[in-house]
Coordinates of C-alpha atoms in Angstrom, one line a residue:
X26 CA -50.7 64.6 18.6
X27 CA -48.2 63.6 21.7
X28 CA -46.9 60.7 19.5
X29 CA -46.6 63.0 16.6
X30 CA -44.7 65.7 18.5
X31 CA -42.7 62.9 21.1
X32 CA -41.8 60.1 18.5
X33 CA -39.2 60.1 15.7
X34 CA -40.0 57.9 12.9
X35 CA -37.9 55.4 12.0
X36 CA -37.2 54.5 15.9
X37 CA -33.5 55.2 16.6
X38 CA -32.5 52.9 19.3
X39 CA -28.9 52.6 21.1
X40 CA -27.3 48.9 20.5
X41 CA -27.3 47.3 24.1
X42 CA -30.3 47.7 26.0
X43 CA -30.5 49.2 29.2
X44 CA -29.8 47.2 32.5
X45 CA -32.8 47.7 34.7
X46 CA -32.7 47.3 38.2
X47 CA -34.4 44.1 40.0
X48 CA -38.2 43.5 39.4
X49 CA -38.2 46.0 36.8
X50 CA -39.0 44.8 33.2
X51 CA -37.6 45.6 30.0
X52 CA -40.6 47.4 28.1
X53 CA -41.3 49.0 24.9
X54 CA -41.6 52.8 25.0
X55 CA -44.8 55.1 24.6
X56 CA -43.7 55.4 21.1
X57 CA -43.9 51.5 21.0
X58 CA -40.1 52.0 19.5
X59 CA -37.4 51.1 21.7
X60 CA -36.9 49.0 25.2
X61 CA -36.4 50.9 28.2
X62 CA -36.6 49.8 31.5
X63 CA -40.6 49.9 33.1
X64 CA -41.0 52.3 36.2
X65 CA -42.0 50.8 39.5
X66 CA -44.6 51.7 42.3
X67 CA -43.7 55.3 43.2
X68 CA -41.3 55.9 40.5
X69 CA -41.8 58.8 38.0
X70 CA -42.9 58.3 34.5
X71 CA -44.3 60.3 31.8
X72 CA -45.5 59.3 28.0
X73 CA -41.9 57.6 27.1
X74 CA -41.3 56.1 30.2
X75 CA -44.1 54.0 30.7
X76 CA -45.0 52.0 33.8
X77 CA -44.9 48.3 34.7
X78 CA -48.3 47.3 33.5
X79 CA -47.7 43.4 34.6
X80 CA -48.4 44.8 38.2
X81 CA -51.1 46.6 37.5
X82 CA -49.4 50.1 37.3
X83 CA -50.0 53.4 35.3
X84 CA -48.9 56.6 35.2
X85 CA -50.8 59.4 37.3
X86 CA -51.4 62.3 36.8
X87 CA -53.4 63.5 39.6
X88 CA -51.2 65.4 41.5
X89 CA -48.7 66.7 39.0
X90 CA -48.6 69.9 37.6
X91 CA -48.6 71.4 34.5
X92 CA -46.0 70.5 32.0
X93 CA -44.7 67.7 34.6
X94 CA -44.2 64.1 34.5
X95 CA -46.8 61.4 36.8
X96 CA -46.0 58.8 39.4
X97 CA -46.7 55.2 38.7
X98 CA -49.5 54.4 41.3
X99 CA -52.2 51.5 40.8
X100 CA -54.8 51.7 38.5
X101 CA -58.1 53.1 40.3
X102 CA -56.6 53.7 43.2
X103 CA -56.2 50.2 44.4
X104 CA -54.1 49.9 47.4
X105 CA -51.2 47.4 47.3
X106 CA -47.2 47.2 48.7
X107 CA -43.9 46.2 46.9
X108 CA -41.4 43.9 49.1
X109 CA -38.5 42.9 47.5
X110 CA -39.3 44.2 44.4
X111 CA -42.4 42.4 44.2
X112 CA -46.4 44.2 44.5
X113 CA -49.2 42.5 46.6
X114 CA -52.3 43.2 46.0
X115 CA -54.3 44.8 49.3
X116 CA -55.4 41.7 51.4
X117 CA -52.4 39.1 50.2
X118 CA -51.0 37.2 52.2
X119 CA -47.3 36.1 51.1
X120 CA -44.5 34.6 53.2
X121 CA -40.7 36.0 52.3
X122 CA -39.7 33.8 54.5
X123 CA -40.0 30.4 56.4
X124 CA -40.1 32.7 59.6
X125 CA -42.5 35.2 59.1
X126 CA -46.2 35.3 57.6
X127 CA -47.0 39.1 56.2
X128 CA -50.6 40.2 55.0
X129 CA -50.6 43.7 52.8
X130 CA -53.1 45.9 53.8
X131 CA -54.0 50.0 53.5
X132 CA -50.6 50.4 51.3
X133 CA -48.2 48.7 54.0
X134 CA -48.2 45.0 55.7
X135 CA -48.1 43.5 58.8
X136 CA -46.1 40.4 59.8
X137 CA -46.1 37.5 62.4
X138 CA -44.0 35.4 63.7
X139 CA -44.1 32.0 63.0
X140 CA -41.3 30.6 65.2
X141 CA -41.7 30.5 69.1
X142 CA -40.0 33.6 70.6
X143 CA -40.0 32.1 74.3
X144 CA -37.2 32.8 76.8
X145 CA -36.1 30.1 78.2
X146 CA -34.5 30.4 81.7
X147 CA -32.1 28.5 83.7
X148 CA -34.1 25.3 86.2
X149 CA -32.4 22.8 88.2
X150 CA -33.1 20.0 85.2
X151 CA -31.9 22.5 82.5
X152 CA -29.0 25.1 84.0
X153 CA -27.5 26.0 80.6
X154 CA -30.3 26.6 77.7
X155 CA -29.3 27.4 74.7
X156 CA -31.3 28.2 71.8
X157 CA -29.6 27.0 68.4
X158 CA -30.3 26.0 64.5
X159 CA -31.0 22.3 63.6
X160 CA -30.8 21.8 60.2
X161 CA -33.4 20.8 58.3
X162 CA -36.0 22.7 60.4
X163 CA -36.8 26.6 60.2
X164 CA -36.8 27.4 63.9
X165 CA -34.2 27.3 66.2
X166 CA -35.2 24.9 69.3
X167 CA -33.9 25.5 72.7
X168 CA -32.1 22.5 73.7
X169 CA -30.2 22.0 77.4
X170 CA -26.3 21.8 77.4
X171 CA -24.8 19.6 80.9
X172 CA -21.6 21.8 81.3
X173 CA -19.9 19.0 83.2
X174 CA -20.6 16.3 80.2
X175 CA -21.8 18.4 77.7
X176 CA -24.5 16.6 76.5
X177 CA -27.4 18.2 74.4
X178 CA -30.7 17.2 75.3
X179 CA -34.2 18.3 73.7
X180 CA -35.7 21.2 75.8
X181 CA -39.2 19.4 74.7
X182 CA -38.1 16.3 77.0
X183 CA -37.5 18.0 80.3
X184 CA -40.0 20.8 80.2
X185 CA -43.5 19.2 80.2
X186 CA -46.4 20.7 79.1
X187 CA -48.6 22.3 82.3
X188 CA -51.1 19.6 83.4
X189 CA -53.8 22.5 83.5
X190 CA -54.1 25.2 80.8
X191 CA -53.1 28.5 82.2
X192 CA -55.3 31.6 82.0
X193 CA -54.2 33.7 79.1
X194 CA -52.7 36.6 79.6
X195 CA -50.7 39.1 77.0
X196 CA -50.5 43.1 76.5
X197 CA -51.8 45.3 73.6
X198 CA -49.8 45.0 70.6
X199 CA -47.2 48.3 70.5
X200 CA -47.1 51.2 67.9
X201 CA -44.8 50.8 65.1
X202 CA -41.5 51.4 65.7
X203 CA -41.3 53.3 62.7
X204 CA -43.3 55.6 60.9
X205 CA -42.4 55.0 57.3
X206 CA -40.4 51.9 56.1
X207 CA -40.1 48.7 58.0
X208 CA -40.4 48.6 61.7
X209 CA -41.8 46.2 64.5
X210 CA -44.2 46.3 67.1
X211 CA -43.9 43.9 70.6
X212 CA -46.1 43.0 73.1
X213 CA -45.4 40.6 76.0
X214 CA -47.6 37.1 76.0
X215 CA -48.3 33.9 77.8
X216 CA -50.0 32.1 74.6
X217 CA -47.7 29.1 74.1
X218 CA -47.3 25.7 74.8
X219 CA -45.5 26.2 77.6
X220 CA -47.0 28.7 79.2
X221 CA -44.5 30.9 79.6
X222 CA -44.2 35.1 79.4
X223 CA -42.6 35.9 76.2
X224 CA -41.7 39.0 73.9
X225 CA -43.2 38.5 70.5
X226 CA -42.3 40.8 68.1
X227 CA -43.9 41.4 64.5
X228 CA -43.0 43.4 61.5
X229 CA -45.0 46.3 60.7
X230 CA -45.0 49.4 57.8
X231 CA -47.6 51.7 58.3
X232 CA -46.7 53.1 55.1
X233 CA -44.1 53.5 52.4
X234 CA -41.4 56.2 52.5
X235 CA -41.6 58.7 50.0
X236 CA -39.9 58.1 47.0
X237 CA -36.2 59.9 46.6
X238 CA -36.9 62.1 43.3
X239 CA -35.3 60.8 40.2
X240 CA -34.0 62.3 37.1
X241 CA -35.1 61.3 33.9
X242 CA -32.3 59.4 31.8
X243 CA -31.4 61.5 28.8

């Protein structure tokens, strides 16, 4: 009865397709007639405007009301997060970069570092540290500049590992910096090879922001 009272038959369809936005597929309709762009996590939809079933989306209902469109959501209320355009499913882990290691969970994700945050200070056999890019490698290495002759020397050379292993030592990680979105929690740690107090910062979301309304194309 929908179909009957929503779909014209034959299918009028405009030339060109539309241009959807990244990570959002070209679909046919809920009249199965023409291709219109599929709605993403959060995004409104109704019976035309379908949602992106390849990640596991459909359109509810639940808290619309009457006579009102739904919001894409995951089917059976499965928990999951979009980065980039892209949903993981609750538990995945997924790297976006060579730097950071995130794991979805509850609807947002948390990230660690995977590069050494040390701070390395000035010592009598290393007055000038300087931490910089070496290509080829993901993480910047600290490396020791000699002002007089400017020579570059591996930080790794002239700062030996401790002879003992020192007593761990670190503070509770912090709150989320932000309360929708992306944000970052810190704490302050000893737990490196060198033994040395260090911020380390992660990348938190405790849960998506909502959604900006949208209007439904004509």
């Amino acid at each position: 009865q929908v179909c009957a009272q929503l779909c014209r038959r034959p299918c009028y369809c405009p030339w060109l397709p539309p241009r959807c936005p990244r990570g959002s597929p070209l679909v046919l309709d809920g009249c199965g007639c023409c291709k219109v762009c599929a709605r993403r996590l959060g995004e409104p939809c109704d019976f035309l405007h379908v949602c992106d079933q390849s990640q596991g989306l459909v359109c509810d209902y639940s808290s619309a009301t009457a006579g009102t469109g739904g919001t894409c959501n995951f089917e059976d209320d499965e928990e999951g997060c979009e980065v980039n355009g892209r949903v993981y499913r609750d538990g995945e882990v997924f790297q976006p970069s060579c730097k950071i290691q995130c794991r979805c969970l509850d609807g947002g994700f948390n990230c660690i570092p995977l590069c050494q945050e040390d701070v390395r200070l000035p010592t009598p056999d290393c007055p000038y540290p300087r931490r910089v890019e070496i290509p080829g490698k993901c993480c910047p290495e600290w490396i020791c500049e000699a002002q007089d002759q400017h020579l570059l020397r591996d930080a790794g050379a002239v700062s030996p590992l401790l002879r003992y292993p020192c007593q761990e030592w670190g503070t509770e990680w912090s709150s989320c910096s932000a309360t929708c979105g992306l944000g970052f929690a810190s704490r302050v740690s000893n737990q490196n090879r060198y033994c040395r107090l260090e911020t380390q910062r992660r990348l938190c979301m405790l849960r998506p922001c909502p959604a900006l309304p949208a209007a439904f194309p004509a």
